[in-house]
Coordinates of C-alpha atoms and ligand atoms in Angstrom, one line a residue:
M1 CA 21.3 12.9 67.1
Q2 CA 22.3 13.7 70.6
L3 CA 18.7 13.7 71.6
L4 CA 18.0 10.5 69.9
Q5 CA 20.8 8.8 71.7
T6 CA 19.7 10.1 75.0
F7 CA 16.2 8.9 74.2
S8 CA 17.3 5.4 73.3
V9 CA 19.5 5.1 76.5
L10 CA 16.4 6.2 78.4
L11 CA 14.3 3.6 76.6
A12 CA 16.9 0.9 77.3
S13 CA 17.0 1.6 81.0
V14 CA 13.2 1.7 81.2
W15 CA 13.2 -1.6 79.5
V16 CA 15.7 -3.1 82.0
A17 CA 13.7 -1.8 84.9
A18 CA 10.5 -3.3 83.4
A19 CA 12.2 -6.7 82.9
Q20 CA 13.5 -6.7 86.5
S21 CA 10.2 -5.7 87.9
S22 CA 8.6 -8.6 86.1
V23 CA 11.0 -11.0 87.8
D24 CA 10.3 -9.2 91.1
Q25 CA 6.6 -9.6 90.6
Y26 CA 7.0 -13.3 89.7
I27 CA 9.0 -13.9 92.9
T28 CA 6.5 -12.0 95.1
R29 CA 3.7 -14.1 93.6
M30 CA 5.5 -17.4 93.7
T31 CA 7.1 -17.3 97.1
P32 CA 3.9 -18.1 99.1
I33 CA 2.7 -20.5 96.4
S34 CA 6.0 -22.4 96.6
K35 CA 5.9 -22.5 100.4
R36 CA 2.4 -23.8 100.4
G37 CA 3.3 -26.3 97.7
I38 CA 6.0 -27.8 100.0
L39 CA 3.9 -27.8 103.1
A40 CA 0.9 -29.5 101.3
N41 CA 3.2 -32.5 100.6
I42 CA 4.3 -33.1 104.2
G43 CA 2.4 -35.5 106.4
P44 CA 0.0 -35.7 108.1
N45 CA -1.3 -32.1 107.9
G46 CA -0.4 -31.3 104.3
A47 CA -3.5 -31.4 102.1
N48 CA -1.8 -33.9 99.7
A49 CA -0.2 -36.0 102.4
R50 CA -2.9 -36.9 104.8
N51 CA -1.8 -40.6 104.7
A52 CA 1.9 -39.8 105.3
Q53 CA 3.4 -40.1 108.7
P54 CA 4.6 -37.0 110.5
G55 CA 7.7 -35.5 108.9
V56 CA 7.3 -37.6 105.7
V57 CA 7.6 -35.6 102.5
I58 CA 6.0 -37.0 99.4
A59 CA 7.8 -36.1 96.2
S60 CA 4.5 -35.2 94.5
P61 CA 0.8 -36.0 94.9
D62 CA 0.7 -37.3 91.4
N63 CA -0.4 -41.0 90.9
D64 CA 0.7 -41.1 87.2
P65 CA 3.7 -41.2 87.4
D66 CA 3.3 -42.4 91.0
Y67 CA 5.4 -40.1 93.1
R68 CA 3.5 -40.6 96.3
F69 CA 6.6 -41.9 98.0
F70 CA 9.3 -40.5 100.3
W71 CA 12.6 -40.0 98.6
T72 CA 15.5 -39.4 101.0
R73 CA 17.2 -36.9 98.6
D74 CA 14.2 -34.8 97.8
A75 CA 13.1 -34.7 101.4
A76 CA 16.6 -33.8 102.7
L77 CA 17.0 -30.9 100.2
T78 CA 13.5 -29.7 101.0
Y79 CA 14.1 -29.8 104.7
K80 CA 17.5 -28.1 104.3
A81 CA 15.5 -25.2 102.7
L82 CA 12.9 -25.2 105.5
T83 CA 15.5 -25.4 108.2
E84 CA 17.3 -22.3 106.7
Q85 CA 14.0 -20.5 106.8
F86 CA 13.6 -21.4 110.5
T87 CA 17.2 -20.7 111.7
S88 CA 17.3 -17.4 109.8
G89 CA 14.2 -16.3 111.6
E90 CA 12.2 -16.0 108.4
D91 CA 9.6 -18.5 109.6
T92 CA 9.6 -19.4 113.2
T93 CA 6.6 -21.7 113.0
L94 CA 8.5 -24.5 111.3
R95 CA 10.1 -26.0 114.4
P96 CA 7.5 -28.8 115.0
L97 CA 7.8 -29.8 111.4
I98 CA 11.6 -30.0 111.6
D99 CA 11.3 -32.1 114.8
D100 CA 9.0 -34.4 112.9
F101 CA 11.6 -34.8 110.2
A102 CA 14.2 -35.8 112.7
R103 CA 11.9 -38.3 114.4
S104 CA 10.8 -39.9 111.1
T105 CA 14.5 -40.1 110.0
A106 CA 15.2 -42.3 113.1
R107 CA 12.3 -44.6 112.0
F108 CA 13.5 -44.8 108.4
Q109 CA 17.0 -45.6 109.7
A110 CA 15.8 -48.6 111.7
L111 CA 14.3 -50.4 108.7
N112 CA 15.9 -53.3 106.8
T113 CA 15.6 -52.4 103.2
P114 CA 16.4 -54.0 99.8
S115 CA 19.7 -52.1 99.9
G116 CA 20.8 -54.1 103.0
S117 CA 20.4 -54.5 106.7
A118 CA 20.1 -51.7 109.2
A119 CA 22.8 -53.4 111.3
S120 CA 25.3 -53.1 108.5
L121 CA 24.1 -49.5 107.8
E122 CA 23.7 -50.5 104.1
S123 CA 20.0 -50.1 104.5
L124 CA 20.6 -46.3 104.5
G125 CA 21.4 -46.3 100.8
E126 CA 17.7 -47.1 100.1
P127 CA 16.5 -44.1 98.0
K128 CA 12.7 -44.4 98.3
F129 CA 10.2 -45.5 101.0
K130 CA 6.4 -45.8 101.4
M131 CA 4.7 -42.9 103.1
D132 CA 3.7 -45.0 106.1
I133 CA 7.5 -45.5 106.8
S134 CA 7.9 -49.0 105.4
P135 CA 10.3 -50.2 102.8
F136 CA 9.6 -50.1 99.1
T137 CA 10.6 -53.5 97.8
E138 CA 10.1 -53.4 94.1
P139 CA 13.0 -53.2 91.7
W140 CA 14.7 -49.7 91.7
G141 CA 18.0 -48.0 91.1
R142 CA 19.6 -48.8 94.4
P143 CA 21.6 -48.0 96.5
Q144 CA 21.8 -44.2 96.1
R145 CA 24.5 -42.9 98.4
D146 CA 23.6 -39.1 98.4
G147 CA 20.6 -39.5 100.7
P148 CA 22.4 -40.0 104.0
P149 CA 24.9 -37.1 103.6
L150 CA 22.1 -34.8 102.4
R151 CA 20.0 -35.7 105.3
A152 CA 22.9 -35.3 107.7
T153 CA 23.5 -31.8 106.3
A154 CA 19.8 -30.8 106.8
I155 CA 19.7 -32.0 110.4
I156 CA 23.2 -30.6 111.3
G157 CA 21.9 -27.2 110.2
Y158 CA 19.1 -27.5 112.8
A159 CA 21.6 -29.0 115.4
N160 CA 23.9 -26.0 115.1
Y161 CA 21.0 -23.7 115.7
L162 CA 19.9 -25.6 118.8
I163 CA 23.4 -25.5 120.2
S164 CA 23.6 -21.8 119.6
T165 CA 20.4 -21.3 121.5
G166 CA 21.5 -23.4 124.5
N167 CA 19.8 -26.7 123.7
Q168 CA 22.8 -28.9 123.4
T169 CA 21.1 -31.7 125.4
Y170 CA 18.6 -32.4 122.7
V171 CA 21.3 -32.3 120.1
A172 CA 23.5 -34.7 122.0
N173 CA 20.8 -37.1 123.1
T174 CA 18.4 -37.1 120.1
L175 CA 19.9 -35.6 117.0
W176 CA 23.5 -36.8 117.2
P177 CA 22.7 -40.5 117.1
I178 CA 20.6 -39.9 113.9
I179 CA 23.3 -37.7 112.3
K180 CA 26.0 -40.2 113.3
K181 CA 24.4 -43.1 111.5
D182 CA 24.2 -41.1 108.2
L183 CA 27.8 -39.9 108.6
D184 CA 29.1 -43.4 109.5
Y185 CA 27.4 -44.6 106.4
T186 CA 28.9 -41.8 104.3
A187 CA 32.4 -42.4 105.7
R188 CA 32.2 -46.1 105.1
F189 CA 30.6 -46.3 101.7
W190 CA 31.6 -43.1 99.8
N191 CA 34.1 -45.1 97.7
N192 CA 31.5 -47.7 96.5
T193 CA 29.5 -47.2 93.4
G194 CA 25.8 -46.3 93.6
F195 CA 23.0 -44.8 91.5
D196 CA 23.2 -41.1 90.7
L197 CA 20.6 -38.5 91.7
W198 CA 18.6 -39.2 88.6
E199 CA 18.4 -42.9 89.6
E200 CA 19.7 -44.1 86.2
V201 CA 23.5 -44.5 86.2
S202 CA 25.4 -46.8 88.7
S203 CA 28.9 -45.5 89.0
S204 CA 30.5 -42.6 90.9
S205 CA 28.6 -39.3 90.7
Y206 CA 29.9 -35.8 91.4
F207 CA 26.8 -34.6 93.2
T208 CA 27.0 -37.6 95.5
T209 CA 30.7 -37.1 96.2
A210 CA 30.3 -33.4 96.8
A211 CA 27.4 -34.0 99.2
Q212 CA 29.4 -36.6 101.1
H213 CA 32.4 -34.3 101.4
R214 CA 30.3 -31.4 102.8
A215 CA 28.5 -33.6 105.3
L216 CA 31.7 -35.2 106.6
R217 CA 33.3 -31.7 107.1
E218 CA 30.4 -30.2 109.0
G219 CA 30.1 -33.6 110.9
V220 CA 33.6 -33.1 112.2
T221 CA 32.8 -29.7 113.5
L222 CA 29.6 -30.8 115.2
A223 CA 31.3 -33.9 116.7
K224 CA 34.0 -31.7 118.2
A225 CA 31.4 -29.3 119.6
L226 CA 29.6 -32.3 121.3
G227 CA 32.8 -33.9 122.5
Q228 CA 32.2 -36.9 120.3
T229 CA 35.9 -37.2 119.5
A230 CA 35.9 -40.9 118.6
V231 CA 34.6 -40.3 115.1
V232 CA 36.7 -37.3 114.2
A233 CA 39.8 -38.9 112.8
D234 CA 37.8 -41.2 110.5
Y235 CA 35.5 -38.5 109.3
E236 CA 38.4 -36.1 108.7
K237 CA 40.3 -38.7 106.8
Q238 CA 37.4 -39.7 104.6
A239 CA 36.6 -36.0 104.0
A240 CA 40.1 -35.5 102.7
N241 CA 39.7 -38.6 100.5
T242 CA 36.4 -37.4 99.0
L243 CA 37.8 -33.9 98.3
C244 CA 40.7 -35.6 96.5
F245 CA 38.3 -37.8 94.5
M246 CA 36.1 -34.7 93.6
Q247 CA 39.0 -33.2 91.7
S248 CA 39.1 -36.2 89.4
Y249 CA 35.7 -35.4 87.8
W250 CA 37.1 -32.3 86.1
N251 CA 37.3 -32.6 82.3
P252 CA 40.0 -30.4 80.9
A253 CA 37.6 -29.5 78.2
G254 CA 36.1 -27.1 80.8
Y255 CA 33.4 -28.9 82.7
V256 CA 32.8 -31.3 85.6
T257 CA 31.9 -34.8 84.4
A258 CA 28.7 -35.7 86.2
N259 CA 29.2 -39.5 86.4
T260 CA 32.1 -41.9 85.9
G261 CA 29.6 -44.2 84.1
G262 CA 26.6 -43.8 81.8
G263 CA 28.3 -43.2 78.5
R264 CA 27.0 -39.6 78.2
S265 CA 28.7 -36.3 77.6
G266 CA 28.7 -35.7 81.3
K267 CA 27.3 -32.2 81.1
D268 CA 24.5 -32.5 83.7
A269 CA 22.5 -30.4 86.2
N270 CA 24.1 -32.8 88.7
T271 CA 27.1 -30.5 88.9
I272 CA 25.1 -27.2 89.1
L273 CA 23.1 -28.7 92.0
A274 CA 26.3 -29.7 93.7
S275 CA 27.7 -26.2 93.4
I276 CA 24.7 -24.6 95.0
H277 CA 24.3 -27.3 97.7
T278 CA 27.9 -26.8 98.8
F279 CA 28.0 -22.9 98.6
D280 CA 30.1 -21.5 101.4
V281 CA 30.8 -17.8 101.3
S282 CA 33.8 -18.2 103.5
A283 CA 35.5 -20.2 100.7
G284 CA 35.4 -17.3 98.2
C285 CA 35.7 -18.5 94.7
D286 CA 37.7 -21.7 95.5
A287 CA 37.4 -24.2 92.7
K288 CA 38.4 -27.2 94.8
T289 CA 34.8 -27.4 96.2
L290 CA 33.3 -25.9 93.0
Q291 CA 32.2 -22.7 94.7
P292 CA 29.6 -21.0 92.5
C293 CA 31.9 -18.1 91.5
S294 CA 34.9 -20.3 90.9
D295 CA 36.3 -20.4 87.4
K296 CA 35.6 -24.1 87.0
A297 CA 32.0 -23.7 88.2
L298 CA 31.4 -20.8 85.8
S299 CA 32.9 -22.7 82.9
N300 CA 30.9 -25.8 83.8
L301 CA 27.7 -23.7 84.0
F302 CA 28.4 -22.1 80.6
Q303 CA 29.0 -25.5 78.9
Y304 CA 26.0 -27.1 80.6
V305 CA 23.7 -24.2 79.6
N306 CA 25.0 -24.1 76.0
A307 CA 24.4 -27.8 75.6
F308 CA 20.7 -27.1 75.8
R309 CA 20.6 -24.2 73.3
T310 CA 20.3 -26.6 70.4
A311 CA 18.7 -29.5 72.3
Y312 CA 15.2 -28.0 72.7
A313 CA 13.0 -26.3 70.1
L314 CA 11.9 -24.1 72.9
N315 CA 15.4 -22.5 72.9
S316 CA 15.7 -21.8 69.2
G317 CA 16.6 -18.3 68.2
I318 CA 17.7 -17.2 71.7
P319 CA 21.0 -15.3 71.6
A320 CA 24.1 -16.9 73.2
N321 CA 24.2 -14.3 76.0
Q322 CA 20.6 -15.0 77.1
A323 CA 19.1 -17.6 79.4
V324 CA 17.5 -20.7 78.0
A325 CA 15.4 -23.6 79.4
T326 CA 17.7 -26.3 80.8
G327 CA 17.1 -29.9 81.8
R328 CA 18.9 -32.7 83.6
Y329 CA 21.2 -33.6 80.6
T330 CA 20.7 -33.4 76.9
E331 CA 20.6 -37.2 76.3
D332 CA 17.6 -37.5 78.7
V333 CA 14.6 -39.4 77.4
Y334 CA 12.4 -39.6 80.6
Y335 CA 9.0 -38.2 79.5
G336 CA 10.7 -37.4 76.2
G337 CA 13.6 -35.5 77.9
N338 CA 12.5 -32.0 78.8
P339 CA 13.6 -29.0 80.7
W340 CA 12.9 -29.1 84.4
Y341 CA 11.9 -26.2 86.6
L342 CA 14.4 -27.1 89.3
T343 CA 17.4 -27.4 87.0
T344 CA 16.6 -24.0 85.3
L345 CA 16.3 -22.4 88.7
A346 CA 19.5 -24.0 89.9
V347 CA 21.4 -22.1 87.2
A348 CA 20.0 -18.8 88.4
E349 CA 20.8 -19.7 92.0
Q350 CA 24.5 -20.5 91.2
L351 CA 24.8 -17.1 89.5
Y352 CA 23.1 -15.3 92.4
D353 CA 25.5 -17.0 94.8
A354 CA 28.5 -15.9 92.7
L355 CA 27.2 -12.3 92.7
I356 CA 27.0 -12.4 96.5
V357 CA 30.7 -13.4 96.8
W358 CA 32.0 -10.9 94.2
K359 CA 30.1 -8.0 96.0
R360 CA 31.4 -9.1 99.4
Q361 CA 35.0 -9.5 98.4
G362 CA 34.8 -6.4 96.2
S363 CA 36.5 -7.9 93.2
L364 CA 36.0 -10.5 90.5
Q365 CA 38.6 -12.7 88.9
V366 CA 38.6 -13.7 85.2
T367 CA 40.9 -16.6 84.5
A368 CA 41.7 -18.5 81.3
T369 CA 39.2 -21.1 82.5
S370 CA 36.3 -18.7 83.0
L371 CA 37.2 -16.4 80.1
P372 CA 34.7 -18.0 77.6
F373 CA 31.9 -17.5 80.1
F374 CA 32.7 -13.8 80.7
R375 CA 33.4 -13.1 77.0
T376 CA 29.8 -13.9 76.2
F377 CA 28.9 -10.7 78.1
S378 CA 31.8 -8.5 77.2
S379 CA 33.8 -9.7 74.2
G380 CA 36.9 -7.6 74.9
V381 CA 37.4 -8.8 78.5
T382 CA 40.8 -10.4 79.3
A383 CA 42.0 -12.5 82.2
G384 CA 42.7 -10.5 85.3
S385 CA 41.3 -9.3 88.6
Y386 CA 38.7 -6.5 88.6
A387 CA 38.0 -4.4 91.7
S388 CA 34.5 -3.3 92.4
N389 CA 35.3 0.3 91.4
T390 CA 36.3 -0.7 87.8
A391 CA 34.0 -0.4 84.8
T392 CA 34.7 -4.1 84.0
F393 CA 33.4 -5.2 87.4
T394 CA 30.2 -3.2 86.9
T395 CA 29.7 -4.4 83.3
L396 CA 30.3 -8.1 84.2
T397 CA 28.2 -8.2 87.4
T398 CA 25.4 -6.4 85.8
A399 CA 25.4 -8.7 82.8
V400 CA 25.6 -11.8 85.1
K401 CA 22.6 -10.5 87.1
T402 CA 20.6 -10.0 84.0
F403 CA 21.6 -13.5 82.7
A404 CA 20.6 -15.0 86.1
D405 CA 17.3 -13.2 86.1
G406 CA 16.8 -14.6 82.6
F407 CA 16.6 -18.2 83.9
V408 CA 13.9 -17.1 86.4
S409 CA 12.1 -15.4 83.5
V410 CA 12.2 -18.6 81.5
V411 CA 10.6 -20.5 84.4
E412 CA 8.1 -17.6 84.8
K413 CA 7.2 -17.9 81.1
Y414 CA 6.3 -21.6 81.5
T415 CA 4.6 -21.4 84.9
P416 CA 0.9 -21.9 84.4
A417 CA -1.5 -19.2 85.6
N418 CA -2.2 -20.9 89.0
G419 CA 1.5 -21.1 89.8
A420 CA 1.8 -24.9 90.0
L421 CA 5.3 -26.2 89.4
A422 CA 5.4 -29.7 88.0
E423 CA 8.6 -31.6 87.4
Q424 CA 9.1 -30.7 83.7
Y425 CA 7.9 -28.4 81.0
S426 CA 7.7 -29.4 77.4
R427 CA 10.8 -29.1 75.2
S428 CA 8.7 -28.0 72.3
N429 CA 6.0 -25.7 73.8
G430 CA 6.7 -25.3 77.5
T431 CA 3.5 -26.9 78.9
P432 CA 4.0 -28.6 82.3
L433 CA 4.8 -32.3 82.1
S434 CA 5.3 -35.3 84.3
A435 CA 4.6 -35.1 88.1
T436 CA 2.5 -32.2 89.3
D437 CA 3.3 -30.1 92.3
L438 CA 6.8 -31.5 92.7
T439 CA 8.1 -30.7 96.2
W440 CA 11.6 -30.2 95.0
S441 CA 10.5 -27.8 92.2
Y442 CA 9.0 -25.6 94.9
A443 CA 12.0 -25.9 97.2
S444 CA 14.3 -24.9 94.3
A445 CA 12.2 -21.8 93.7
L446 CA 12.5 -20.7 97.4
T447 CA 16.3 -21.2 97.5
A448 CA 16.9 -19.5 94.2
F449 CA 14.7 -16.5 95.3
A450 CA 16.6 -16.4 98.6
A451 CA 20.0 -16.3 96.8
R452 CA 18.7 -13.4 94.6
D453 CA 17.8 -11.7 97.8
G454 CA 21.4 -12.1 99.1
Y455 CA 20.7 -14.8 101.6
I456 CA 24.0 -16.3 102.9
P457 CA 23.8 -19.9 104.2
S458 CA 25.9 -20.9 107.2
S459 CA 29.5 -22.0 106.4
W460 CA 30.2 -25.7 106.5
G461 CA 34.0 -25.7 106.5
A462 CA 34.9 -25.2 102.8
A463 CA 37.5 -22.5 103.5
G464 CA 41.2 -23.2 103.3
L465 CA 41.0 -26.8 102.4
A466 CA 44.0 -28.6 101.0
V467 CA 43.7 -31.5 98.5
P468 CA 45.9 -34.5 99.6
A469 CA 48.8 -35.2 97.2
T470 CA 47.6 -38.7 96.5
C471 CA 44.0 -39.9 96.6
E472 CA 43.3 -42.8 98.9
R473 CA 40.7 -45.4 98.6
N474 CA 38.5 -46.5 101.4
T475 CA 38.2 -50.2 101.5
G476 CA 36.2 -50.2 104.8
G477 CA 32.9 -50.7 102.9
G478 CA 34.5 -52.7 100.2
G479 CA 35.0 -49.4 98.5
G480 CA 37.1 -49.4 95.3
N481 CA 37.5 -53.2 95.7
T482 CA 36.3 -55.4 92.9
V483 CA 35.4 -59.1 92.9
A484 CA 35.9 -61.3 89.9
V485 CA 32.4 -62.7 89.2
T486 CA 32.0 -65.6 86.7
F487 CA 28.6 -65.8 85.1
R488 CA 27.7 -69.3 83.9
A489 CA 24.5 -69.5 81.8
Q490 CA 23.0 -72.7 80.4
A491 CA 21.5 -71.8 77.0
T492 CA 20.9 -73.7 73.9
T493 CA 21.3 -71.5 70.8
V494 CA 20.8 -71.8 67.0
F495 CA 23.6 -71.1 64.6
G496 CA 24.5 -67.5 64.5
E497 CA 23.0 -66.8 67.9
N498 CA 25.1 -65.6 70.8
I499 CA 24.5 -64.9 74.5
F500 CA 25.3 -61.6 76.2
I501 CA 24.8 -60.1 79.6
T502 CA 23.9 -56.5 80.6
G503 CA 22.7 -55.0 83.9
S504 CA 22.6 -52.2 86.4
V505 CA 26.3 -51.4 86.8
N506 CA 28.9 -49.8 84.5
E507 CA 30.8 -53.1 84.3
L508 CA 27.6 -54.7 82.8
Q509 CA 27.1 -51.7 80.5
N510 CA 24.1 -50.1 82.3
W511 CA 21.4 -52.1 80.6
S512 CA 22.6 -51.4 77.1
P513 CA 21.9 -54.2 74.7
E514 CA 24.3 -52.7 72.1
A515 CA 27.2 -52.6 74.5
A516 CA 26.3 -55.8 76.4
V517 CA 29.1 -58.1 77.5
A518 CA 29.6 -61.3 75.3
L519 CA 29.7 -64.7 76.9
S520 CA 32.0 -67.4 75.5
A521 CA 30.6 -70.7 74.1
A522 CA 33.8 -72.6 74.8
S523 CA 31.9 -74.9 77.2
Y524 CA 28.6 -75.0 75.3
P525 CA 25.8 -75.3 76.3
T526 CA 27.3 -73.4 79.2
W527 CA 28.1 -69.9 78.2
T528 CA 30.6 -68.1 80.5
V529 CA 32.2 -64.8 81.1
T530 CA 34.2 -63.3 84.1
V531 CA 33.6 -59.6 84.9
N532 CA 35.2 -57.6 87.7
L533 CA 32.3 -56.1 89.6
P534 CA 32.4 -53.6 92.6
A535 CA 32.5 -55.5 95.9
N536 CA 29.6 -55.4 98.4
T537 CA 27.2 -54.3 95.7
R538 CA 23.7 -55.3 94.7
V539 CA 23.7 -55.9 90.9
E540 CA 20.6 -56.5 88.7
Y541 CA 21.1 -58.2 85.3
K542 CA 19.7 -60.2 82.5
Y543 CA 21.0 -62.3 79.7
I544 CA 20.1 -61.4 76.1
R545 CA 20.4 -63.3 72.8
K546 CA 21.6 -61.6 69.7
N547 CA 21.1 -63.0 66.2
N548 CA 22.0 -60.8 63.2
G549 CA 21.2 -57.7 65.2
V550 CA 17.9 -59.1 66.6
V551 CA 17.9 -58.8 70.4
T552 CA 15.8 -61.1 72.6
W553 CA 15.7 -60.4 76.3
E554 CA 15.1 -63.0 79.1
S555 CA 11.7 -62.8 80.8
D556 CA 11.1 -60.6 83.9
P557 CA 12.0 -60.1 86.7
N558 CA 15.6 -58.9 86.6
R559 CA 18.1 -61.3 88.1
V560 CA 19.8 -60.1 91.2
L561 CA 23.0 -60.9 93.0
T562 CA 25.0 -59.2 95.7
T563 CA 28.8 -59.4 95.3
P564 CA 30.9 -60.4 98.3
A565 CA 33.3 -58.0 100.0
S566 CA 36.3 -59.8 98.5
G567 CA 37.5 -62.9 96.7
T568 CA 35.7 -64.4 93.7
F569 CA 32.2 -65.5 93.0
T570 CA 30.5 -67.9 90.5
Q571 CA 26.9 -67.4 89.5
N572 CA 25.0 -70.4 87.9
D573 CA 22.0 -69.5 85.7
S574 CA 19.8 -71.0 83.0
W575 CA 18.3 -69.0 80.2
R576 CA 14.8 -67.9 81.1
Ligands
NAG1 C1 15.2 -28.4 122.8 O1 14.6 -28.7 121.5 C2 13.7 -29.7 121.5 C3 13.3 -29.9 120.0 O2 12.6 -28.8 119.5 C4 12.5 -29.4 122.4 O3 11.6 -30.4 122.4 C5 13.0 -29.1 123.8 O4 11.9 -28.7 124.6 C6 14.1 -28.1 123.8 N1 14.6 -27.9 125.1 C7 14.9 -26.8 125.7 C8 15.5 -26.8 127.0 O5 14.6 -25.7 125.1
NAG2 C1 37.6 -44.9 95.1 O1 38.6 -43.9 95.3 C2 39.7 -43.9 94.4 C3 40.7 -42.9 94.9 O2 40.1 -41.6 94.9 C4 39.2 -43.6 93.0 O3 40.2 -43.7 92.1 C5 38.1 -44.6 92.7 O4 37.6 -44.3 91.4 C6 37.0 -44.6 93.7 N1 35.9 -45.5 93.4 C7 34.7 -45.3 93.7 C8 33.7 -46.3 93.2 O5 34.3 -44.3 94.3
NAG3 C1 28.0 -72.5 90.9 O1 28.6 -73.7 90.5 C2 30.0 -73.8 90.9 C3 30.6 -75.1 90.3 O2 29.7 -76.0 90.0 C4 30.1 -73.7 92.4 O3 31.4 -73.8 92.9 C5 29.4 -72.4 92.9 O4 29.4 -72.4 94.3 C6 28.0 -72.3 92.4 N1 27.6 -70.9 92.7 C7 26.5 -70.7 93.5 C8 26.2 -69.2 93.7 O5 25.8 -71.6 93.9

């Protein structure tokens, strides 16, 4: 009996060692593949990006779906990862590429775009450009307000390095004007609605607000270092406002609601990506900025992951304390709605970040909020603080590490033999789907692997923050203001038929024919309705007819209007 027990303990530890070494092997194999995958997508020397201007990152070389465009968000997150590799000394050859990125950013910032003019800064909310650095003018979910702050963060990381190596002149003369535009945009427009990172829902979005908050905080520190004191008061004030607003996304059911609009559960990789993007070891496990080890972030991760256990056939039969494939959100239908490599890896990264902090601070806190998460790994655990010399600390951190590695193992299982990371993998059988060689998938692999290795990114100012007692709006960009817009549509109808409107914003029900807003026939054949829409916002919409449940849409293209900064507005249309 004794012998048998010893033998099975031995077996178990051999098994754990084998499982870990498989993750280690995967990481060793995938690290150079991921790095090459990124570099191949950056112009003009990347094999997939010969036609792209210097510093321009294409999202993927795929032409179906056509991802051969520059997305500000994807590029900024990718360059953030590359800049960390450069400033940490891991790869000192990246400097010319990072300089290219800063130069291309200046060129993008000078363009007038469908999101607005460069003079008003509204152009900066444009999410997507052509690889020759010209605007993309077709209909799209715009503006997206996370691009400028993400880009500011990437370039500030480089600027801080240059200052520390005595090259303040280049930062002051070349980088600061670029960074300042993105921060001015962020300070002015954070309180306006925009499309989320998945380009589908126009409302307020946690990832966007968190990215804005971080950029403004580190922008203040950089501005002070450069003696650019004129911007400090405004950035500080708007940073406090965004921190305040961030708190409002918390759902007492135990997770962060990803978007204020969209009509979904709100459990979304958006919030996991926000937590890892704003990781700051100096803030410990502070929940105000959703630090990876905070009780709110762990509860949020737990609920997000669990939402996918039943969503995908791929996850069936996997026990509740083991990793599963995760996607953007369970209601997703894009390409059939599948797990994504970058969202599954983001879960691993958040947990690795949490482990870094617990080890550094030598303790781990279990609160009522994080209890359900920890109980998955140790059913008897209770709320309390566990020092690193306790058995509970060892049990929980070991289990969390195994859980985290599990997400890497899921990705490993569905990585094809050549190591190529597409955007998605099938919810039913795990085969790669949608865009091939997605730059962001590769970047997410590198940052998750670095976190597993204990890499600590530079602090950005998350420590010791106080949330203002009352949240203030910022009306500088029309933010939070609404305008009463009256839609007047000439339409003749048959008996039983009614006219409705739906469109790209929450207030117009995000293109939902079911929830579309009814117009009144009181002045027939003019149908009217007045809707409060966000000020200073570009809105796309269409009228629809409904007759006994049968929906008829107007012909293409979508109608477009831009609301004024204040007052009222009347729009006159005829059914098309
Ligand atoms: C400062 O950095 C820029 C960008 O890499 C470089 O072109 C310049 O030569 C550097 N200047 C000094 C004095 O190192
Ligand atoms: C603007 O800020 C206020 C205060 O935080 C908040 O209540 C409101 O929802 C915000 N609106 C947008 C669109 O960000
Ligand atoms: C629509 O018509 C009303 C009244 O006829 C007018 O006041 C308004 O300016 C028109 N709107 C536009 C955008 O032309």
